[in-house]
Short mmCIF file of C-alpha atoms and ligand atoms in Angstrom, two decimals:
data_model
loop_
_atom_site.label_atom_id
_atom_site.label_comp_id
_atom_site.label_asym_id
_atom_site.label_seq_id
_atom_site.Cartn_x
_atom_site.Cartn_y
_atom_site.Cartn_z
CA MET A 1 10.11 19.79 12.06
CA PRO A 2 7.54 18.11 9.77
CA GLU A 3 5.05 20.62 8.34
CA LEU A 4 1.00 20.63 7.98
CA ARG A 5 0.07 22.47 4.25
CA GLN A 6 -3.53 23.14 3.10
CA ASP A 7 -4.31 23.01 -1.26
CA VAL A 8 -6.75 25.96 -0.57
CA VAL A 9 -8.30 24.15 -4.30
CA SER A 10 -9.55 20.62 -2.10
CA GLY A 11 -9.41 22.44 1.09
CA ARG A 12 -6.83 18.98 2.25
CA TRP A 13 -4.01 18.59 4.54
CA VAL A 14 -0.85 17.65 4.17
CA LEU A 15 1.78 16.37 5.58
CA ILE A 16 5.32 17.34 4.37
CA ALA A 17 7.73 14.61 6.51
CA PRO A 18 10.86 15.23 4.50
CA ASP A 19 12.49 12.77 6.93
CA ARG A 20 10.11 9.90 6.43
CA ASP A 21 12.20 9.26 3.45
CA ARG A 22 14.73 8.19 5.39
CA ARG A 23 13.07 5.56 6.79
CA PRO A 24 14.38 1.46 6.05
CA ASN A 25 12.04 -0.05 3.68
CA GLU A 26 12.27 -4.26 4.25
CA PHE A 27 10.18 -4.95 1.23
CA ARG A 28 13.60 -3.53 -1.12
CA ARG A 29 15.81 -6.38 0.60
CA THR A 30 16.43 -9.89 0.03
CA ALA A 31 14.18 -11.81 2.88
CA VAL A 32 16.85 -14.12 4.19
CA HIS A 33 18.05 -10.52 6.66
CA ARG A 34 14.55 -9.70 7.49
CA ALA A 35 13.78 -11.67 10.87
CA ALA A 36 17.94 -11.13 11.41
CA ALA A 37 17.71 -7.59 11.24
CA CYS A 38 14.42 -6.60 12.30
CA PRO A 39 13.76 -4.07 14.96
CA PHE A 40 10.97 -4.80 16.69
CA CYS A 41 11.96 -8.20 17.55
CA HIS A 42 12.34 -9.25 21.16
CA GLY A 43 16.07 -9.09 21.89
CA HIS A 44 16.36 -5.83 20.03
CA GLU A 45 14.75 -3.62 21.96
CA SER A 46 17.33 -1.34 21.81
CA ALA A 47 17.05 -0.42 18.30
CA THR A 48 13.53 1.02 19.55
CA PRO A 49 13.20 4.14 21.06
CA GLN A 50 12.60 4.02 24.90
CA ALA A 51 9.11 2.21 25.27
CA LEU A 52 5.87 3.96 26.30
CA ALA A 53 4.25 1.33 27.13
CA VAL A 54 4.66 -2.42 27.80
CA TYR A 55 2.11 -4.93 27.65
CA PRO A 56 3.15 -8.44 30.05
CA ARG A 57 3.45 -11.95 28.77
CA PRO A 58 2.50 -13.41 32.07
CA ALA A 59 3.84 -17.15 32.02
CA ALA A 60 7.22 -15.98 30.45
CA THR A 61 10.11 -18.05 31.76
CA SER A 62 14.36 -16.57 31.32
CA LEU A 63 14.67 -18.17 28.23
CA GLN A 64 11.23 -16.23 26.93
CA PRO A 65 10.21 -12.63 26.03
CA THR A 66 8.79 -10.83 28.85
CA TRP A 67 6.71 -9.15 26.84
CA SER A 68 3.29 -9.88 24.10
CA VAL A 69 3.28 -6.04 23.11
CA ARG A 70 5.39 -2.74 23.30
CA VAL A 71 4.20 1.20 22.21
CA VAL A 72 7.27 3.09 21.22
CA PRO A 73 8.02 6.44 19.77
CA ASN A 74 8.22 6.16 15.49
CA LEU A 75 11.67 6.60 15.06
CA TYR A 76 10.38 8.63 11.33
CA PRO A 77 7.39 10.65 12.53
CA ALA A 78 4.88 12.32 10.07
CA VAL A 79 3.84 14.52 13.18
CA GLN A 80 5.99 15.74 16.65
CA ALA A 81 5.14 16.58 20.06
CA ALA A 82 5.54 20.95 19.76
CA ALA A 83 9.46 21.55 20.42
CA GLY A 84 8.89 25.51 20.64
CA GLY A 85 11.20 25.40 17.07
CA TYR A 86 8.70 25.80 14.25
CA ALA A 87 9.49 28.50 12.19
CA PRO A 88 6.21 29.01 9.31
CA PRO A 89 7.53 29.16 5.94
CA GLN A 90 7.92 32.37 4.11
CA PRO A 91 4.87 32.51 1.98
CA PRO A 92 5.40 34.21 -0.55
CA PRO A 93 4.21 37.66 0.20
CA THR A 94 1.54 38.45 -2.09
CA ALA A 95 -0.74 36.04 -1.40
CA PRO A 96 -0.30 34.72 1.77
CA GLU A 97 -3.98 33.47 1.75
CA LEU A 98 -3.59 30.91 -0.90
CA TYR A 99 -0.71 28.96 1.05
CA PRO A 100 -1.88 27.88 4.58
CA THR A 101 0.51 25.95 7.23
CA ARG A 102 0.68 24.97 10.52
CA ALA A 103 3.46 22.82 12.73
CA ALA A 104 2.77 19.19 12.14
CA THR A 105 2.39 18.85 16.25
CA GLY A 106 1.12 15.58 17.49
CA VAL A 107 2.35 11.93 18.41
CA HIS A 108 2.93 9.21 16.36
CA GLU A 109 3.69 6.07 17.65
CA VAL A 110 4.10 2.60 16.77
CA ILE A 111 2.54 -0.79 18.50
CA ILE A 112 4.40 -3.53 17.89
CA GLU A 113 1.92 -6.29 18.44
CA SER A 114 4.42 -9.70 19.00
CA PRO A 115 7.91 -9.96 19.97
CA ARG A 116 7.90 -13.03 17.28
CA HIS A 117 8.48 -11.98 13.72
CA ILE A 118 5.22 -12.46 12.32
CA VAL A 119 3.60 -10.74 9.22
CA GLY A 120 0.00 -11.58 9.86
CA ALA A 121 -2.31 -11.33 12.14
CA ALA A 122 -3.67 -14.94 11.62
CA SER A 123 0.18 -15.75 13.27
CA GLN A 124 -0.87 -13.67 16.45
CA THR A 125 -2.02 -15.32 19.80
CA ALA A 126 -5.49 -14.53 21.40
CA GLU A 127 -2.86 -12.70 24.05
CA GLU A 128 -1.72 -10.50 21.82
CA THR A 129 -4.29 -9.28 19.63
CA PHE A 130 -6.11 -8.75 23.03
CA TRP A 131 -3.11 -6.46 24.33
CA THR A 132 -2.70 -4.61 21.48
CA CYS A 133 -6.08 -3.58 22.03
CA MET A 134 -5.34 -2.40 25.40
CA ALA A 135 -2.68 -0.33 23.94
CA TYR A 136 -5.01 1.38 21.34
CA ARG A 137 -7.65 2.47 24.10
CA ASP A 138 -4.69 3.12 26.71
CA ARG A 139 -2.69 5.20 23.55
CA LEU A 140 -5.71 7.07 22.49
CA GLN A 141 -6.76 8.21 26.43
CA ALA A 142 -3.07 9.15 26.54
CA ALA A 143 -3.30 11.30 23.50
CA ARG A 144 -6.37 12.81 24.08
CA GLN A 145 -4.29 14.41 27.47
CA HIS A 146 -2.12 16.05 24.85
CA PRO A 147 -3.17 20.08 24.52
CA ASP A 148 -2.32 20.13 20.62
CA ILE A 149 -4.15 16.90 19.86
CA ARG A 150 -7.99 17.45 18.50
CA HIS A 151 -7.65 13.61 16.66
CA ALA A 152 -6.02 10.69 15.87
CA LEU A 153 -6.13 7.85 13.69
CA ILE A 154 -4.74 4.28 14.44
CA PHE A 155 -4.01 2.03 11.73
CA LYS A 156 -2.44 -1.16 10.11
CA ASN A 157 -0.09 -1.76 6.93
CA VAL A 158 -0.26 -4.99 6.50
CA GLY A 159 2.11 -6.11 3.49
CA ALA A 160 4.22 -3.78 0.60
CA ASP A 161 0.97 -3.24 -1.70
CA ALA A 162 -0.47 -1.56 1.78
CA GLY A 163 2.43 0.82 2.35
CA ALA A 164 4.42 -1.13 4.98
CA SER A 165 8.31 -0.45 5.55
CA LEU A 166 8.55 -2.84 8.04
CA GLN A 167 7.15 -6.56 8.00
CA HIS A 168 6.88 -7.06 12.01
CA LEU A 169 3.30 -6.97 12.77
CA HIS A 170 2.62 -3.38 14.14
CA SER A 171 0.05 -1.06 13.99
CA GLN A 172 0.84 3.10 14.12
CA LEU A 173 -1.06 5.98 16.20
CA VAL A 174 -0.81 9.03 14.76
CA GLY A 175 -2.45 12.15 16.45
CA LEU A 176 -3.22 15.21 14.66
CA PRO A 177 -3.32 19.40 15.63
CA LEU A 178 -6.79 19.22 13.02
CA VAL A 179 -9.91 16.90 12.25
CA PRO A 180 -8.82 15.28 8.81
CA THR A 181 -11.35 16.54 5.37
CA GLU A 182 -11.82 12.84 4.86
CA PHE A 183 -13.36 11.71 8.56
CA ASP A 184 -14.81 15.34 8.97
CA ARG A 185 -17.16 14.02 5.63
CA GLU A 186 -17.92 11.38 6.93
CA TRP A 187 -19.10 12.88 10.56
CA SER A 188 -21.24 15.94 8.68
CA ARG A 189 -23.25 12.99 6.76
CA ALA A 190 -23.82 11.01 10.37
CA LEU A 191 -24.82 14.31 11.60
CA ALA A 192 -27.46 14.75 8.54
CA TYR A 193 -28.82 11.67 9.02
CA TYR A 194 -29.46 12.24 12.86
CA ASP A 195 -31.59 15.12 12.14
CA GLN A 196 -33.25 14.03 9.61
CA HIS A 197 -34.33 10.43 10.30
CA ASN A 198 -35.91 11.67 14.25
CA ARG A 199 -32.48 11.42 16.27
CA THR A 200 -31.35 8.04 14.68
CA CYS A 201 -27.55 6.77 14.56
CA LEU A 202 -26.52 5.64 10.53
CA PHE A 203 -24.25 3.46 12.02
CA CYS A 204 -26.86 1.84 14.52
CA GLN A 205 -29.18 1.48 11.53
CA LEU A 206 -27.02 0.09 9.14
CA LEU A 207 -26.05 -2.45 11.52
CA GLN A 208 -29.49 -3.54 12.13
CA THR A 209 -30.13 -3.59 8.66
CA GLU A 210 -27.08 -5.55 7.96
CA GLU A 211 -27.78 -8.60 10.60
CA LYS A 212 -31.73 -8.61 9.36
CA ASP A 213 -30.50 -9.30 6.06
CA GLY A 214 -27.73 -11.31 6.94
CA SER A 215 -26.53 -11.93 3.27
CA ARG A 216 -23.05 -9.78 3.90
CA VAL A 217 -22.14 -10.70 7.60
CA VAL A 218 -19.12 -11.99 7.81
CA TRP A 219 -18.95 -12.54 11.64
CA GLN A 220 -20.94 -11.44 14.95
CA SER A 221 -21.05 -11.75 18.14
CA ASP A 222 -22.31 -10.69 21.77
CA GLN A 223 -20.85 -7.13 20.97
CA PHE A 224 -19.86 -7.03 17.69
CA VAL A 225 -20.76 -7.45 13.96
CA ALA A 226 -18.58 -6.87 10.58
CA TYR A 227 -19.56 -7.83 7.63
CA CYS A 228 -18.95 -6.56 4.16
CA PRO A 229 -20.75 -2.81 3.35
CA PHE A 230 -22.98 -2.54 0.26
CA ALA A 231 -20.89 -0.18 -1.58
CA SER A 232 -17.29 -1.46 -0.58
CA ARG A 233 -14.51 0.10 -2.66
CA PHE A 234 -12.20 -2.21 -2.16
CA ALA A 235 -12.74 -5.78 -2.43
CA MET A 236 -12.89 -8.32 -0.24
CA GLU A 237 -13.52 -4.95 2.42
CA VAL A 238 -15.01 -5.35 5.77
CA TRP A 239 -16.16 -3.70 8.36
CA LEU A 240 -16.28 -4.01 11.86
CA LEU A 241 -18.96 -2.27 14.16
CA PRO A 242 -19.89 -2.80 18.11
CA ARG A 243 -23.56 -3.37 18.44
CA ARG A 244 -23.96 -0.98 21.65
CA HIS A 245 -23.60 2.66 20.24
CA CYS A 246 -20.27 4.21 21.23
CA SER A 247 -19.03 7.23 19.81
CA HIS A 248 -15.19 7.21 21.32
CA PHE A 249 -13.12 4.23 21.59
CA GLU A 250 -10.72 5.45 23.94
CA ILE A 251 -13.98 4.72 26.86
CA THR A 252 -14.00 1.25 25.74
CA SER A 253 -14.11 -1.71 28.23
CA ASP A 254 -11.77 -4.01 28.97
CA ASP A 255 -14.87 -6.95 28.58
CA THR A 256 -15.48 -4.99 25.05
CA LEU A 257 -11.89 -5.31 24.33
CA GLU A 258 -11.51 -8.83 24.93
CA ASP A 259 -14.66 -9.33 22.36
CA LEU A 260 -13.13 -6.82 20.05
CA ALA A 261 -9.63 -8.77 20.00
CA ARG A 262 -11.96 -12.40 19.16
CA ALA A 263 -13.48 -9.97 16.22
CA ILE A 264 -10.52 -8.90 14.94
CA HIS A 265 -8.06 -11.92 14.61
CA ASP A 266 -11.08 -13.82 13.66
CA CYS A 267 -11.93 -11.49 10.26
CA LEU A 268 -8.38 -10.87 9.47
CA THR A 269 -7.70 -14.60 10.32
CA ARG A 270 -10.18 -15.24 7.29
CA LEU A 271 -9.55 -12.61 4.93
CA GLU A 272 -5.76 -13.82 4.81
CA LEU A 273 -6.92 -17.54 4.20
CA ALA A 274 -9.35 -16.33 1.45
CA VAL A 275 -6.64 -13.67 -0.02
CA PRO A 276 -2.91 -15.57 0.57
CA SER A 277 -0.59 -12.82 1.00
CA VAL A 278 -3.13 -10.41 1.10
CA SER A 279 -1.72 -6.93 1.79
CA TYR A 280 -4.54 -4.50 3.55
CA ASN A 281 -4.89 -1.72 5.79
CA MET A 282 -6.23 -1.69 8.89
CA VAL A 283 -8.21 1.77 10.01
CA LEU A 284 -10.26 2.53 13.53
CA HIS A 285 -12.81 5.83 13.51
CA THR A 286 -13.35 7.36 16.36
CA SER A 287 -14.90 10.91 17.52
CA PRO A 288 -12.61 13.96 17.66
CA PHE A 289 -11.37 14.53 21.00
CA ASP A 290 -12.51 17.79 21.63
CA THR A 291 -16.48 15.84 21.74
CA THR A 292 -18.16 14.29 24.51
CA GLN A 293 -20.27 11.09 23.54
CA GLN A 294 -21.89 11.50 20.28
CA ASP A 295 -25.45 10.38 19.92
CA HIS A 296 -25.07 10.90 15.69
CA TYR A 297 -21.54 9.10 15.54
CA HIS A 298 -20.39 5.67 16.00
CA TRP A 299 -16.75 4.12 16.34
CA HIS A 300 -16.43 1.17 13.68
CA LEU A 301 -12.58 -0.32 12.01
CA GLU A 302 -12.94 -0.58 8.69
CA ILE A 303 -10.77 -3.78 6.71
CA LEU A 304 -9.04 -2.68 3.96
CA PRO A 305 -7.64 -5.28 1.25
CA ARG A 306 -5.40 -3.69 -1.34
CA ILE A 307 -6.42 -6.70 -4.06
CA SER A 308 -6.29 -3.67 -7.21
CA THR A 309 -4.89 -0.83 -7.40
CA VAL A 310 -6.17 2.69 -6.96
CA ALA A 311 -5.29 4.10 -9.84
CA GLY A 312 -6.66 6.98 -12.44
CA LEU A 313 -10.55 6.82 -12.30
CA GLU A 314 -10.30 6.67 -8.70
CA TRP A 315 -7.51 9.51 -7.69
CA GLY A 316 -9.71 11.67 -10.32
CA THR A 317 -13.39 10.76 -9.44
CA GLY A 318 -13.16 9.71 -5.82
CA CYS A 319 -15.24 6.30 -7.18
CA HIS A 320 -13.11 3.29 -7.12
CA ILE A 321 -13.72 -0.57 -8.82
CA ASN A 322 -14.66 -3.21 -6.61
CA PRO A 323 -13.80 -6.57 -8.98
CA VAL A 324 -16.08 -8.30 -6.19
CA ASP A 325 -19.73 -8.20 -5.55
CA PRO A 326 -19.96 -7.63 -1.16
CA LEU A 327 -22.57 -10.72 -1.51
CA GLU A 328 -19.72 -12.80 -2.73
CA ALA A 329 -17.21 -11.10 -1.11
CA ALA A 330 -18.76 -12.25 2.33
CA GLN A 331 -19.73 -15.54 1.09
CA ARG A 332 -16.33 -16.13 0.55
CA LEU A 333 -14.64 -14.96 4.11
CA ARG A 334 -18.24 -16.51 5.68
CA THR A 335 -16.50 -20.13 4.71
CA ALA A 336 -12.65 -19.38 5.00
CA ARG A 337 -11.17 -21.92 7.87
CA GLY A 338 -11.21 -18.90 10.49
CA PRO A 339 -10.86 -20.26 13.60
CA ALA A 340 -14.36 -20.89 16.14
CA ALA A 341 -15.81 -17.48 17.26
ZN1 LIG B 401 10.68 -8.77 13.80
ZN1 LIG B 402 -24.81 3.69 16.58
#
């Protein structure tokens, strides 16, 4: 079973999951066999564990797939539901305080975003993007019911440089028994801003300021604004925020999910057009499950292109070198030929 270990020097938690090393990696194979052997394609449903959720394709004929989006357990999970079999390793008897561990209980799910073998968001139909957003909400709601899970992350890895092992467009949900160190830092900084600025949400303030200035804004609708952050770590980085303050993604309404699907599809399509064959991660930041609506925290999506390499300086200092000014990034994304908003 996977195990969580804490590095006592940094406070960071690390997942030790040796089974993950057995995962297939399509990027190491020849292109010819990729679609034929893909476990996520329509017709290969038996290659994945039984679906946890299936979102329909209403107009399907007998020759077409009956589903738009499927959610399945990850075959090589980084965390697992408690099986009652976890035996903590024996720490060195002289210094157990140096080796904190805990069972990596949780869920690890895969959201397959299309029955067709597509590798980029631009190829998704509007219906598939909408059902993907619906799956994000439903699976977070399901994870929230799990007594061992405190926090869940939804993310998408597109391209080998972003860590994807299978090409077929998919997202993942990982529910953890703890709040990750990085998220905790963001949460604490937002809380400090709220306390020091007359109970103002840091994200609402950023959103209003960026919208008023406009130079870094990539896309906006009635309900969402996407912009390149002033201190973007990555070239062409984009953040997508709901205009209406909300701390927990899982309470998002159907109507807002429809607008979110349009926003995600537009932003990712612009990125894929502006930087052909780009690898990127998309990460959802949302509040821990053991909290109620928070005035200081605002859920959002971060799109992190992997154009330049994270190397020694970044690992050594946490300080990224970004070779593209966010103003220029926003301009390139605005002018990339995207679908009509
Ligand atoms: Zn496929
Ligand atoms: Zn807010």
